[in-house]
Short mmCIF file of C-alpha atoms and ligand atoms in Angstrom, two decimals:
data_model
loop_
_atom_site.label_atom_id
_atom_site.label_comp_id
_atom_site.label_asym_id
_atom_site.label_seq_id
_atom_site.Cartn_x
_atom_site.Cartn_y
_atom_site.Cartn_z
CA MET A 1 41.54 -45.34 65.06
CA ASN A 2 42.34 -46.21 61.49
CA GLN A 3 42.44 -43.67 58.75
CA VAL A 4 40.50 -45.80 56.29
CA ASP A 5 36.95 -47.14 56.45
CA LEU A 6 35.53 -48.61 53.25
CA HIS A 7 32.18 -49.90 54.46
CA THR A 8 29.62 -47.52 56.00
CA HIS A 9 25.89 -46.84 55.86
CA THR A 10 23.82 -43.67 56.22
CA THR A 11 20.14 -42.77 56.45
CA ALA A 12 20.05 -43.22 52.67
CA SER A 13 19.69 -46.92 53.54
CA ASP A 14 19.55 -48.38 57.05
CA GLY A 15 22.19 -46.31 58.85
CA SER A 16 21.26 -43.86 61.58
CA LEU A 17 23.49 -40.89 60.67
CA THR A 18 22.82 -38.65 57.69
CA PRO A 19 25.62 -38.60 55.08
CA ALA A 20 26.81 -35.22 56.43
CA GLN A 21 26.75 -36.47 60.04
CA LEU A 22 28.65 -39.59 59.04
CA VAL A 23 31.43 -37.59 57.41
CA GLN A 24 31.55 -35.17 60.36
CA ARG A 25 31.97 -38.10 62.72
CA ALA A 26 34.69 -39.56 60.49
CA ALA A 27 36.53 -36.24 60.53
CA ARG A 28 36.32 -36.05 64.32
CA LEU A 29 37.69 -39.59 64.65
CA GLY A 30 40.59 -38.95 62.29
CA VAL A 31 39.31 -41.08 59.39
CA LYS A 32 40.86 -39.70 56.22
CA VAL A 33 39.33 -41.95 53.57
CA LEU A 34 35.72 -43.01 53.86
CA ALA A 35 33.56 -44.96 51.44
CA ILE A 36 29.79 -44.51 51.74
CA THR A 37 28.31 -47.87 50.78
CA ASP A 38 24.56 -47.76 51.31
CA HIS A 39 22.37 -50.70 50.38
CA ASP A 40 21.13 -50.42 46.81
CA THR A 41 21.40 -46.64 46.61
CA VAL A 42 23.99 -43.96 45.91
CA ASP A 43 21.79 -41.16 47.27
CA GLY A 44 24.10 -40.38 50.18
CA VAL A 45 27.27 -40.03 48.12
CA ALA A 46 26.89 -36.47 46.78
CA VAL A 47 26.19 -34.82 50.14
CA GLY A 48 28.87 -36.94 51.80
CA THR A 49 31.44 -35.97 49.18
CA ALA A 50 30.65 -32.27 49.57
CA GLU A 51 30.92 -32.50 53.35
CA GLY A 52 34.16 -34.45 52.96
CA ALA A 53 35.62 -31.73 50.75
CA ARG A 54 34.78 -29.19 53.46
CA LEU A 55 36.29 -31.26 56.30
CA GLY A 56 39.26 -32.87 54.58
CA VAL A 57 37.86 -36.39 54.36
CA GLU A 58 38.16 -38.16 51.01
CA VAL A 59 34.79 -39.75 50.31
CA ILE A 60 34.88 -42.66 47.86
CA PRO A 61 31.62 -43.26 46.00
CA GLY A 62 30.33 -46.66 47.03
CA VAL A 63 27.34 -48.94 47.12
CA GLU A 64 26.46 -52.32 48.60
CA ILE A 65 24.24 -54.40 46.37
CA ASN A 66 22.31 -57.20 48.03
CA THR A 67 22.23 -60.19 45.71
CA ASP A 68 20.65 -63.60 45.93
CA VAL A 69 21.99 -67.09 45.65
CA PRO A 70 20.04 -70.21 46.63
CA GLY A 71 19.60 -70.23 50.40
CA ALA A 72 21.75 -67.17 51.06
CA GLU A 73 22.36 -63.53 50.38
CA VAL A 74 25.65 -62.26 48.99
CA HIS A 75 26.56 -58.60 49.31
CA VAL A 76 28.66 -57.00 46.60
CA LEU A 77 30.34 -53.67 47.30
CA GLY A 78 31.14 -51.25 44.48
CA TYR A 79 33.75 -48.46 44.54
CA PHE A 80 34.89 -45.61 42.32
CA PHE A 81 32.04 -45.92 39.82
CA ASP A 82 30.29 -43.07 38.03
CA VAL A 83 27.57 -42.04 40.51
CA ALA A 84 25.46 -40.59 37.68
CA HIS A 85 25.68 -43.78 35.57
CA ARG A 86 22.21 -44.23 34.16
CA GLU A 87 21.95 -48.02 34.04
CA LEU A 88 23.34 -48.36 37.57
CA ASN A 89 20.82 -45.85 38.92
CA GLU A 90 17.94 -47.46 37.05
CA LYS A 91 18.85 -50.92 38.29
CA LEU A 92 19.25 -49.74 41.88
CA ALA A 93 15.86 -48.02 41.63
CA ALA A 94 14.32 -51.28 40.39
CA ILE A 95 15.88 -53.18 43.30
CA ARG A 96 14.50 -50.60 45.76
CA GLU A 97 11.06 -50.77 44.14
CA GLY A 98 11.19 -54.52 44.57
CA ARG A 99 11.93 -53.98 48.26
CA ILE A 100 8.82 -51.82 48.69
CA GLY A 101 6.62 -54.45 47.06
CA ARG A 102 8.27 -57.03 49.28
CA ALA A 103 7.67 -55.02 52.46
CA ARG A 104 4.01 -54.64 51.48
CA ARG A 105 3.72 -58.40 51.00
CA MET A 106 5.44 -59.12 54.34
CA ALA A 107 2.99 -56.78 56.08
CA GLU A 108 0.12 -58.72 54.47
CA VAL A 109 1.52 -62.10 55.49
CA LEU A 110 2.21 -60.93 59.05
CA THR A 111 -1.35 -59.64 59.33
CA GLU A 112 -2.68 -62.98 58.07
CA MET A 113 -0.50 -64.71 60.67
CA GLY A 114 -2.04 -62.68 63.48
CA ALA A 115 0.91 -60.31 63.94
CA PRO A 116 -0.47 -57.26 62.14
CA VAL A 117 1.90 -54.44 61.19
CA ARG A 118 0.97 -51.50 59.03
CA PHE A 119 2.79 -51.19 55.72
CA GLU A 120 2.66 -47.38 56.04
CA ARG A 121 4.44 -47.64 59.39
CA ILE A 122 7.23 -49.74 57.83
CA LEU A 123 7.73 -47.04 55.20
CA GLU A 124 7.74 -44.37 57.92
CA ILE A 125 10.42 -46.25 59.85
CA ALA A 126 12.51 -46.61 56.69
CA GLY A 127 12.26 -42.85 56.16
CA ASP A 128 14.42 -41.79 53.25
CA GLY A 129 16.24 -45.10 53.29
CA ALA A 130 15.72 -48.21 51.18
CA VAL A 131 13.09 -50.23 53.00
CA CYS A 132 14.44 -53.55 54.25
CA ARG A 133 13.80 -56.25 56.80
CA PRO A 134 15.21 -54.45 59.87
CA HIS A 135 12.48 -51.85 59.30
CA VAL A 136 9.84 -54.60 59.29
CA ALA A 137 11.43 -55.98 62.46
CA GLN A 138 11.18 -52.54 64.07
CA ALA A 139 7.47 -52.38 63.20
CA LEU A 140 7.00 -55.83 64.76
CA ILE A 141 8.77 -54.68 67.93
CA GLU A 142 6.68 -51.50 68.10
CA ALA A 143 3.48 -53.48 67.68
CA GLY A 144 4.54 -55.67 70.60
CA HIS A 145 4.64 -58.90 68.59
CA VAL A 146 8.30 -59.61 69.40
CA ASN A 147 10.79 -58.53 72.04
CA GLY A 148 13.63 -57.61 69.68
CA TYR A 149 15.27 -57.92 66.28
CA GLN A 150 16.56 -61.41 66.91
CA GLN A 151 13.09 -62.72 67.71
CA ALA A 152 11.54 -60.85 64.77
CA PHE A 153 13.90 -62.61 62.38
CA GLU A 154 13.70 -66.02 64.05
CA LYS A 155 9.95 -66.06 64.40
CA TYR A 156 8.76 -64.16 61.34
CA ILE A 157 11.00 -62.64 58.72
CA GLY A 158 14.28 -64.58 58.68
CA ARG A 159 15.06 -66.48 55.51
CA ASN A 160 13.53 -69.71 56.75
CA SER A 161 10.69 -68.12 58.68
CA PRO A 162 7.01 -68.05 57.67
CA ALA A 163 6.64 -64.36 56.77
CA TYR A 164 9.83 -64.24 54.73
CA VAL A 165 9.23 -62.94 51.23
CA SER A 166 12.02 -63.31 48.70
CA ARG A 167 13.10 -60.47 46.46
CA GLN A 168 13.52 -60.32 42.75
CA LYS A 169 16.63 -62.32 42.08
CA PHE A 170 19.81 -60.51 41.17
CA SER A 171 22.97 -62.60 41.12
CA PRO A 172 26.39 -61.67 42.54
CA ALA A 173 27.87 -61.94 39.04
CA GLN A 174 25.20 -59.58 37.65
CA ALA A 175 26.05 -57.08 40.38
CA CYS A 176 29.76 -57.32 39.50
CA ALA A 177 29.05 -56.74 35.82
CA LEU A 178 26.76 -53.80 36.59
CA ILE A 179 29.38 -52.10 38.77
CA ARG A 180 32.01 -52.67 36.08
CA ARG A 181 29.76 -51.17 33.41
CA ALA A 182 29.41 -48.10 35.64
CA GLY A 183 33.21 -47.85 35.67
CA GLY A 184 33.63 -49.18 39.22
CA LEU A 185 35.28 -52.02 41.08
CA PRO A 186 33.17 -54.83 42.52
CA VAL A 187 34.27 -56.26 45.87
CA LEU A 188 32.86 -59.26 47.70
CA ALA A 189 31.55 -58.04 51.10
CA HIS A 190 31.96 -59.92 54.40
CA PRO A 191 32.51 -63.43 52.98
CA VAL A 192 31.94 -64.76 56.48
CA PHE A 193 29.05 -63.28 58.39
CA PHE A 194 28.54 -63.61 62.15
CA ASP A 195 25.35 -63.20 64.08
CA ARG A 196 25.30 -60.98 67.17
CA TYR A 197 26.42 -63.89 69.36
CA GLY A 198 29.56 -64.41 67.31
CA ALA A 199 28.39 -67.61 65.63
CA VAL A 200 28.97 -67.98 61.89
CA LYS A 201 25.67 -67.15 60.22
CA ALA A 202 26.72 -67.33 56.58
CA ARG A 203 29.84 -68.40 54.80
CA PHE A 204 30.50 -67.47 51.20
CA ASP A 205 30.32 -70.40 48.82
CA GLN A 206 33.58 -70.34 46.87
CA ALA A 207 31.88 -72.11 43.99
CA LEU A 208 30.39 -68.69 43.17
CA LEU A 209 33.81 -67.12 42.68
CA PRO A 210 34.61 -68.13 39.07
CA GLU A 211 31.47 -66.47 37.69
CA MET A 212 32.06 -63.35 39.77
CA LEU A 213 35.69 -63.21 38.64
CA ALA A 214 34.59 -63.59 35.03
CA ASN A 215 32.32 -60.60 35.57
CA GLY A 216 35.04 -58.39 36.95
CA LEU A 217 35.27 -59.05 40.69
CA ALA A 218 38.25 -56.95 41.82
CA GLY A 219 38.43 -57.28 45.58
CA ILE A 220 37.43 -59.09 48.72
CA GLU A 221 36.60 -57.73 52.17
CA VAL A 222 39.12 -59.28 54.54
CA TYR A 223 39.13 -56.85 57.48
CA TYR A 224 35.73 -56.77 59.12
CA PRO A 225 34.34 -56.62 62.67
CA ARG A 226 34.90 -59.80 64.68
CA TYR A 227 37.15 -61.44 62.07
CA ASP A 228 39.78 -63.41 63.93
CA ALA A 229 43.28 -64.20 62.69
CA THR A 230 42.18 -67.54 61.21
CA THR A 231 39.36 -65.98 59.18
CA ILE A 232 41.64 -63.20 57.98
CA GLU A 233 44.34 -65.70 56.94
CA LEU A 234 41.78 -67.76 55.05
CA LEU A 235 40.45 -64.72 53.18
CA LEU A 236 43.94 -63.39 52.48
CA GLY A 237 44.60 -66.75 50.86
CA VAL A 238 41.53 -66.39 48.63
CA ALA A 239 42.64 -62.86 47.72
CA ARG A 240 46.16 -64.05 46.83
CA SER A 241 45.06 -66.98 44.73
CA HIS A 242 42.72 -64.83 42.62
CA GLY A 243 44.68 -61.58 42.54
CA LEU A 244 41.98 -59.70 44.44
CA VAL A 245 42.51 -56.39 46.24
CA VAL A 246 42.17 -56.82 50.00
CA THR A 247 39.66 -54.35 51.47
CA GLY A 248 37.89 -53.80 54.75
CA GLY A 249 35.66 -51.63 56.87
CA THR A 250 33.39 -51.48 59.86
CA ASP A 251 29.97 -51.82 58.18
CA PHE A 252 29.05 -48.89 60.41
CA HIS A 253 25.30 -48.33 60.75
CA GLY A 254 25.42 -45.91 63.67
CA VAL A 255 26.82 -45.85 67.18
CA ARG A 256 25.69 -49.16 68.62
CA PRO A 257 26.85 -51.03 71.70
CA GLY A 258 29.34 -53.77 70.92
CA GLU A 259 29.94 -52.54 67.38
CA PRO A 260 33.03 -50.69 66.21
CA ASP A 261 32.91 -46.97 65.54
CA LEU A 262 34.04 -45.49 62.24
CA GLY A 263 37.65 -46.45 61.56
CA GLY A 264 37.40 -49.16 64.22
CA VAL A 265 38.68 -51.95 61.97
CA TYR A 266 42.23 -52.16 60.66
CA VAL A 267 42.36 -51.40 56.94
CA PRO A 268 45.74 -50.73 55.34
CA MET A 269 46.09 -47.41 53.49
CA LYS A 270 47.61 -49.27 50.52
CA THR A 271 44.15 -50.75 49.92
CA VAL A 272 42.94 -47.35 48.76
CA ARG A 273 45.95 -46.94 46.49
CA ARG A 274 45.41 -50.37 44.94
CA LEU A 275 41.71 -49.79 44.39
CA ARG A 276 42.41 -46.44 42.80
CA GLU A 277 45.03 -47.94 40.50
CA ARG A 278 42.66 -50.65 39.38
CA ALA A 279 39.83 -48.18 38.90
CA ARG A 280 42.06 -46.08 36.63
CA ASP A 281 43.30 -49.09 34.72
CA GLY A 282 40.64 -49.43 32.07
CA SER A 283 41.89 -52.75 30.67
CA TRP A 284 39.04 -54.83 32.06
CA ALA A 285 36.46 -52.50 30.49
CA VAL A 286 38.21 -52.57 27.12
CA GLU A 287 38.52 -56.37 27.08
CA HIS A 288 34.86 -56.75 27.91
CA ALA A 289 33.52 -53.85 25.87
CA THR A 290 31.74 -56.03 23.33
CA GLU A 291 29.78 -58.01 25.89
CA ALA A 292 28.95 -54.89 27.90
CA GLU A 293 27.59 -53.07 24.86
CA THR A 294 25.38 -55.93 23.83
CA GLY A 295 24.43 -56.56 27.43
CA SER A 296 25.27 -60.22 27.15
CA ILE A 297 26.99 -60.39 30.53
CA GLN A 298 24.59 -62.09 32.86
ZN1 ZN B 1 26.35 -56.43 53.97
ZN1 ZN B 2 27.02 -53.11 54.85
#
Protein backbone atom coordinates (compact mmCIF):
# COMPACT_ATOMS: atom_id res chain seq x y z
CA MET A 1 0.00 0.00 0.00
CA ASN A 2 1.02 3.57 -0.58
CA GLN A 3 1.56 6.02 2.20
CA VAL A 4 -0.34 8.83 0.50
CA ASP A 5 -3.99 9.07 -0.53
CA LEU A 6 -5.25 12.51 -1.54
CA HIS A 7 -8.79 11.70 -2.64
CA THR A 8 -11.26 10.11 -0.20
CA HIS A 9 -14.90 10.46 0.82
CA THR A 10 -16.72 9.92 4.12
CA THR A 11 -20.32 9.87 5.32
CA ALA A 12 -20.13 13.68 5.25
CA SER A 13 -20.86 13.23 1.53
CA ASP A 14 -21.42 9.91 -0.25
CA GLY A 15 -18.78 7.71 1.39
CA SER A 16 -19.73 4.82 3.63
CA LEU A 17 -17.20 5.24 6.46
CA THR A 18 -17.43 8.01 9.03
CA PRO A 19 -14.43 10.38 9.09
CA ALA A 20 -13.08 8.60 12.20
CA GLN A 21 -13.55 5.16 10.62
CA LEU A 22 -11.83 6.34 7.45
CA VAL A 23 -8.77 7.54 9.35
CA GLN A 24 -8.70 4.34 11.44
CA ARG A 25 -8.72 2.28 8.26
CA ALA A 26 -5.95 4.44 6.79
CA ALA A 27 -3.86 3.92 9.91
CA ARG A 28 -4.37 0.15 9.75
CA LEU A 29 -3.32 0.09 6.08
CA GLY A 30 -0.19 2.15 6.69
CA VAL A 31 -1.39 5.35 4.98
CA LYS A 32 0.52 8.23 6.53
CA VAL A 33 -0.96 11.21 4.68
CA LEU A 34 -4.66 11.30 3.93
CA ALA A 35 -6.76 14.06 2.43
CA ILE A 36 -10.49 14.01 3.19
CA THR A 37 -12.16 15.42 0.08
CA ASP A 38 -15.91 15.17 0.48
CA HIS A 39 -18.25 16.56 -2.15
CA ASP A 40 -19.16 20.17 -1.40
CA THR A 41 -18.57 19.95 2.34
CA VAL A 42 -15.72 20.16 4.83
CA ASP A 43 -17.79 18.69 7.67
CA GLY A 44 -15.67 15.54 7.95
CA VAL A 45 -12.32 17.31 8.21
CA ALA A 46 -12.29 18.30 11.90
CA VAL A 47 -13.14 14.84 13.27
CA GLY A 48 -10.79 13.22 10.77
CA THR A 49 -7.94 15.52 11.76
CA ALA A 50 -8.45 14.80 15.46
CA GLU A 51 -8.52 11.05 14.83
CA GLY A 52 -5.43 11.41 12.64
CA ALA A 53 -3.58 13.20 15.43
CA ARG A 54 -4.42 10.31 17.76
CA LEU A 55 -3.33 7.60 15.29
CA GLY A 56 -0.37 9.25 13.59
CA VAL A 57 -2.03 9.94 10.25
CA GLU A 58 -1.60 13.43 8.80
CA VAL A 59 -5.02 14.55 7.60
CA ILE A 60 -4.96 17.28 4.95
CA PRO A 61 -8.08 19.43 4.83
CA GLY A 62 -9.73 18.86 1.47
CA VAL A 63 -12.90 19.24 -0.52
CA GLU A 64 -14.17 18.19 -3.94
CA ILE A 65 -16.36 20.79 -5.59
CA ASN A 66 -18.65 19.59 -8.35
CA THR A 67 -18.77 22.20 -11.08
CA ASP A 68 -20.64 22.46 -14.34
CA VAL A 69 -19.57 23.00 -17.89
CA PRO A 70 -21.85 22.51 -20.91
CA GLY A 71 -22.59 18.80 -21.25
CA ALA A 72 -20.27 17.67 -18.48
CA GLU A 73 -19.31 17.91 -14.86
CA VAL A 74 -15.82 18.92 -13.76
CA HIS A 75 -14.65 18.14 -10.25
CA VAL A 76 -12.20 20.50 -8.58
CA LEU A 77 -10.32 19.33 -5.50
CA GLY A 78 -9.09 21.81 -2.90
CA TYR A 79 -6.28 21.26 -0.37
CA PHE A 80 -4.72 23.08 2.57
CA PHE A 81 -7.37 25.81 2.77
CA ASP A 82 -8.72 27.41 5.93
CA VAL A 83 -11.55 25.05 6.94
CA ALA A 84 -13.29 27.86 8.84
CA HIS A 85 -13.16 30.27 5.87
CA ARG A 86 -16.53 31.98 5.88
CA GLU A 87 -17.08 32.51 2.16
CA LEU A 88 -16.02 28.94 1.35
CA ASN A 89 -18.43 27.53 3.93
CA GLU A 90 -21.27 29.77 2.77
CA LYS A 91 -20.76 28.84 -0.85
CA LEU A 92 -20.56 25.12 -0.07
CA ALA A 93 -23.77 25.44 1.96
CA ALA A 94 -25.45 27.13 -1.01
CA ILE A 95 -24.30 24.33 -3.32
CA ARG A 96 -25.67 21.73 -0.89
CA GLU A 97 -28.97 23.60 -0.58
CA GLY A 98 -29.17 23.56 -4.36
CA ARG A 99 -28.71 19.80 -4.25
CA ILE A 100 -31.65 19.38 -1.87
CA GLY A 101 -33.92 21.43 -4.13
CA ARG A 102 -32.68 19.38 -7.04
CA ALA A 103 -33.38 16.06 -5.31
CA ARG A 104 -36.89 17.26 -4.51
CA ARG A 105 -37.45 18.16 -8.16
CA MET A 106 -36.08 14.79 -9.36
CA ALA A 107 -38.47 13.01 -6.99
CA GLU A 108 -41.34 15.02 -8.50
CA VAL A 109 -40.32 14.26 -12.08
CA LEU A 110 -39.84 10.55 -11.33
CA THR A 111 -43.29 10.40 -9.76
CA GLU A 112 -44.78 12.11 -12.82
CA MET A 113 -42.96 9.55 -14.99
CA GLY A 114 -44.57 6.66 -13.12
CA ALA A 115 -41.48 5.73 -11.08
CA PRO A 116 -42.45 7.30 -7.75
CA VAL A 117 -39.79 7.77 -5.08
CA ARG A 118 -40.29 9.67 -1.86
CA PHE A 119 -38.18 12.79 -1.40
CA GLU A 120 -38.03 12.08 2.36
CA ARG A 121 -36.56 8.65 1.61
CA ILE A 122 -33.84 10.20 -0.57
CA LEU A 123 -32.89 12.49 2.32
CA GLU A 124 -32.89 9.52 4.70
CA ILE A 125 -30.55 7.60 2.41
CA ALA A 126 -28.23 10.62 2.18
CA GLY A 127 -28.14 10.76 5.98
CA ASP A 128 -25.66 13.37 7.12
CA GLY A 129 -24.13 13.55 3.67
CA ALA A 130 -24.72 16.00 0.84
CA VAL A 131 -27.65 14.61 -1.11
CA CYS A 132 -26.68 13.62 -4.64
CA ARG A 133 -27.76 11.43 -7.51
CA PRO A 134 -26.46 8.09 -6.16
CA HIS A 135 -28.91 8.58 -3.28
CA VAL A 136 -31.75 9.08 -5.76
CA ALA A 137 -30.56 5.96 -7.58
CA GLN A 138 -30.66 4.02 -4.31
CA ALA A 139 -34.26 5.15 -3.74
CA LEU A 140 -35.14 4.00 -7.27
CA ILE A 141 -33.55 0.59 -6.60
CA GLU A 142 -35.38 0.25 -3.28
CA ALA A 143 -38.69 1.12 -4.91
CA GLY A 144 -38.06 -1.63 -7.46
CA HIS A 145 -38.06 0.70 -10.48
CA VAL A 146 -34.54 -0.31 -11.59
CA ASN A 147 -32.20 -3.22 -11.00
CA GLY A 148 -29.11 -1.19 -10.11
CA TYR A 149 -27.22 2.08 -10.23
CA GLN A 150 -26.27 1.74 -13.87
CA GLN A 151 -29.90 1.34 -14.93
CA ALA A 152 -31.04 4.17 -12.65
CA PHE A 153 -28.64 6.55 -14.37
CA GLU A 154 -29.26 5.27 -17.89
CA LYS A 155 -33.01 5.21 -17.64
CA TYR A 156 -33.78 8.13 -15.34
CA ILE A 157 -31.22 10.40 -13.78
CA GLY A 158 -28.11 10.40 -15.99
CA ARG A 159 -27.22 13.68 -17.63
CA ASN A 160 -29.12 12.91 -20.82
CA SER A 161 -31.97 11.05 -19.18
CA PRO A 162 -35.53 12.31 -18.68
CA ALA A 163 -35.52 12.84 -14.90
CA TYR A 164 -32.17 14.61 -14.86
CA VAL A 165 -32.37 17.99 -13.18
CA SER A 166 -29.42 20.33 -13.55
CA ARG A 167 -27.93 22.17 -10.61
CA GLN A 168 -27.19 25.81 -10.13
CA LYS A 169 -24.20 26.45 -12.33
CA PHE A 170 -20.82 26.92 -10.73
CA SER A 171 -17.85 26.95 -13.08
CA PRO A 172 -14.50 25.19 -12.60
CA ALA A 173 -12.76 28.58 -12.66
CA GLN A 174 -15.10 29.91 -9.95
CA ALA A 175 -14.28 26.87 -7.82
CA CYS A 176 -10.54 27.49 -8.30
CA ALA A 177 -10.89 31.13 -7.29
CA LEU A 178 -12.99 30.23 -4.25
CA ILE A 179 -10.43 27.69 -3.02
CA ARG A 180 -7.64 30.23 -3.55
CA ARG A 181 -9.53 32.88 -1.61
CA ALA A 182 -9.81 30.38 1.25
CA GLY A 183 -6.02 30.03 1.15
CA GLY A 184 -6.01 26.63 -0.55
CA LEU A 185 -4.75 24.96 -3.69
CA PRO A 186 -7.20 23.98 -6.44
CA VAL A 187 -6.51 20.73 -8.28
CA LEU A 188 -8.31 19.33 -11.31
CA ALA A 189 -9.80 15.94 -10.32
CA HIS A 190 -9.81 12.83 -12.54
CA PRO A 191 -9.44 14.57 -15.93
CA VAL A 192 -10.40 11.27 -17.54
CA PHE A 193 -13.31 9.44 -16.00
CA PHE A 194 -14.16 5.79 -16.66
CA ASP A 195 -17.45 4.07 -16.15
CA ARG A 196 -17.59 0.77 -14.25
CA TYR A 197 -16.89 -1.17 -17.46
CA GLY A 198 -13.65 0.68 -18.04
CA ALA A 199 -14.93 2.77 -20.94
CA VAL A 200 -14.07 6.48 -21.00
CA LYS A 201 -17.14 8.29 -19.72
CA ALA A 202 -15.81 11.84 -19.63
CA ARG A 203 -12.65 13.48 -20.80
CA PHE A 204 -11.61 16.91 -19.58
CA ASP A 205 -11.83 19.59 -22.23
CA GLN A 206 -8.43 21.27 -22.28
CA ALA A 207 -10.02 24.44 -23.58
CA LEU A 208 -11.15 25.01 -19.98
CA LEU A 209 -7.58 25.07 -18.69
CA PRO A 210 -6.57 28.70 -19.40
CA GLU A 211 -9.44 30.13 -17.34
CA MET A 212 -8.77 27.69 -14.51
CA LEU A 213 -5.05 28.52 -14.58
CA ALA A 214 -5.88 32.23 -14.50
CA ASN A 215 -7.94 31.55 -11.39
CA GLY A 216 -5.17 29.74 -9.58
CA LEU A 217 -5.31 26.08 -10.63
CA ALA A 218 -2.28 24.52 -8.92
CA GLY A 219 -2.44 20.81 -9.63
CA ILE A 220 -3.84 17.96 -11.65
CA GLU A 221 -4.84 14.46 -10.57
CA VAL A 222 -2.66 12.09 -12.56
CA TYR A 223 -2.70 8.91 -10.44
CA TYR A 224 -6.21 7.53 -10.22
CA PRO A 225 -7.87 4.10 -10.30
CA ARG A 226 -7.74 2.40 -13.70
CA TYR A 227 -5.43 5.00 -15.27
CA ASP A 228 -3.14 3.16 -17.64
CA ALA A 229 0.39 4.21 -18.62
CA THR A 230 -0.86 6.12 -21.68
CA THR A 231 -3.36 8.17 -19.68
CA ILE A 232 -0.77 8.90 -17.01
CA GLU A 233 1.79 9.99 -19.63
CA LEU A 234 -0.75 12.28 -21.26
CA LEU A 235 -1.67 13.91 -17.94
CA LEU A 236 1.97 14.20 -16.86
CA GLY A 237 2.48 16.11 -20.10
CA VAL A 238 -0.36 18.51 -19.25
CA ALA A 239 1.11 18.96 -15.76
CA ARG A 240 4.58 19.71 -17.16
CA SER A 241 3.43 22.18 -19.76
CA HIS A 242 1.46 24.22 -17.21
CA GLY A 243 3.67 23.81 -14.16
CA LEU A 244 0.98 21.93 -12.24
CA VAL A 245 1.63 19.75 -9.18
CA VAL A 246 0.95 16.10 -9.95
CA THR A 247 -1.47 14.57 -7.42
CA GLY A 248 -3.46 11.39 -7.04
CA GLY A 249 -5.67 9.23 -4.90
CA THR A 250 -8.16 6.41 -4.84
CA ASP A 251 -11.44 8.38 -4.71
CA PHE A 252 -12.31 5.93 -1.94
CA HIS A 253 -16.01 5.80 -1.08
CA GLY A 254 -15.94 2.65 1.02
CA VAL A 255 -14.84 -0.94 0.60
CA ARG A 256 -16.36 -1.94 -2.72
CA PRO A 257 -15.61 -4.88 -4.98
CA GLY A 258 -13.30 -4.01 -7.84
CA GLU A 259 -12.30 -0.66 -6.32
CA PRO A 260 -8.99 0.07 -4.65
CA ASP A 261 -8.75 0.35 -0.89
CA LEU A 262 -7.23 3.38 0.81
CA GLY A 263 -3.66 3.88 -0.41
CA GLY A 264 -4.36 1.55 -3.33
CA VAL A 265 -3.13 3.98 -5.99
CA TYR A 266 0.49 5.03 -6.39
CA VAL A 267 1.00 8.64 -5.28
CA PRO A 268 4.55 9.90 -4.76
CA MET A 269 5.31 11.35 -1.32
CA LYS A 270 6.93 14.38 -3.01
CA THR A 271 3.42 15.39 -4.10
CA VAL A 272 2.59 16.27 -0.51
CA ARG A 273 5.80 18.26 -0.15
CA ARG A 274 5.11 20.20 -3.35
CA LEU A 275 1.53 20.96 -2.39
CA ARG A 276 2.64 22.12 1.02
CA GLU A 277 5.31 24.37 -0.47
CA ARG A 278 2.83 25.95 -2.83
CA ALA A 279 0.26 26.37 -0.08
CA ARG A 280 2.83 28.23 2.02
CA ASP A 281 3.98 30.35 -0.89
CA GLY A 282 1.53 33.22 -0.72
CA SER A 283 2.62 34.86 -3.99
CA TRP A 284 -0.49 33.92 -5.93
CA ALA A 285 -2.73 35.41 -3.24
CA VAL A 286 -0.72 38.64 -3.13
CA GLU A 287 -0.72 39.06 -6.92
CA HIS A 288 -4.46 38.54 -7.05
CA ALA A 289 -5.38 40.36 -3.85
CA THR A 290 -7.12 43.24 -5.60
CA GLU A 291 -9.43 41.06 -7.65
CA ALA A 292 -10.18 38.81 -4.67
CA GLU A 293 -11.12 41.72 -2.45
CA THR A 294 -13.46 43.22 -4.99
CA GLY A 295 -14.76 39.78 -5.87
CA SER A 296 -14.20 40.38 -9.55
CA ILE A 297 -12.79 36.92 -10.21
CA GLN A 298 -15.50 34.97 -11.91
ZN1 LIG B 1 -15.06 13.31 -8.54
ZN1 LIG C 1 -14.20 12.04 -5.39
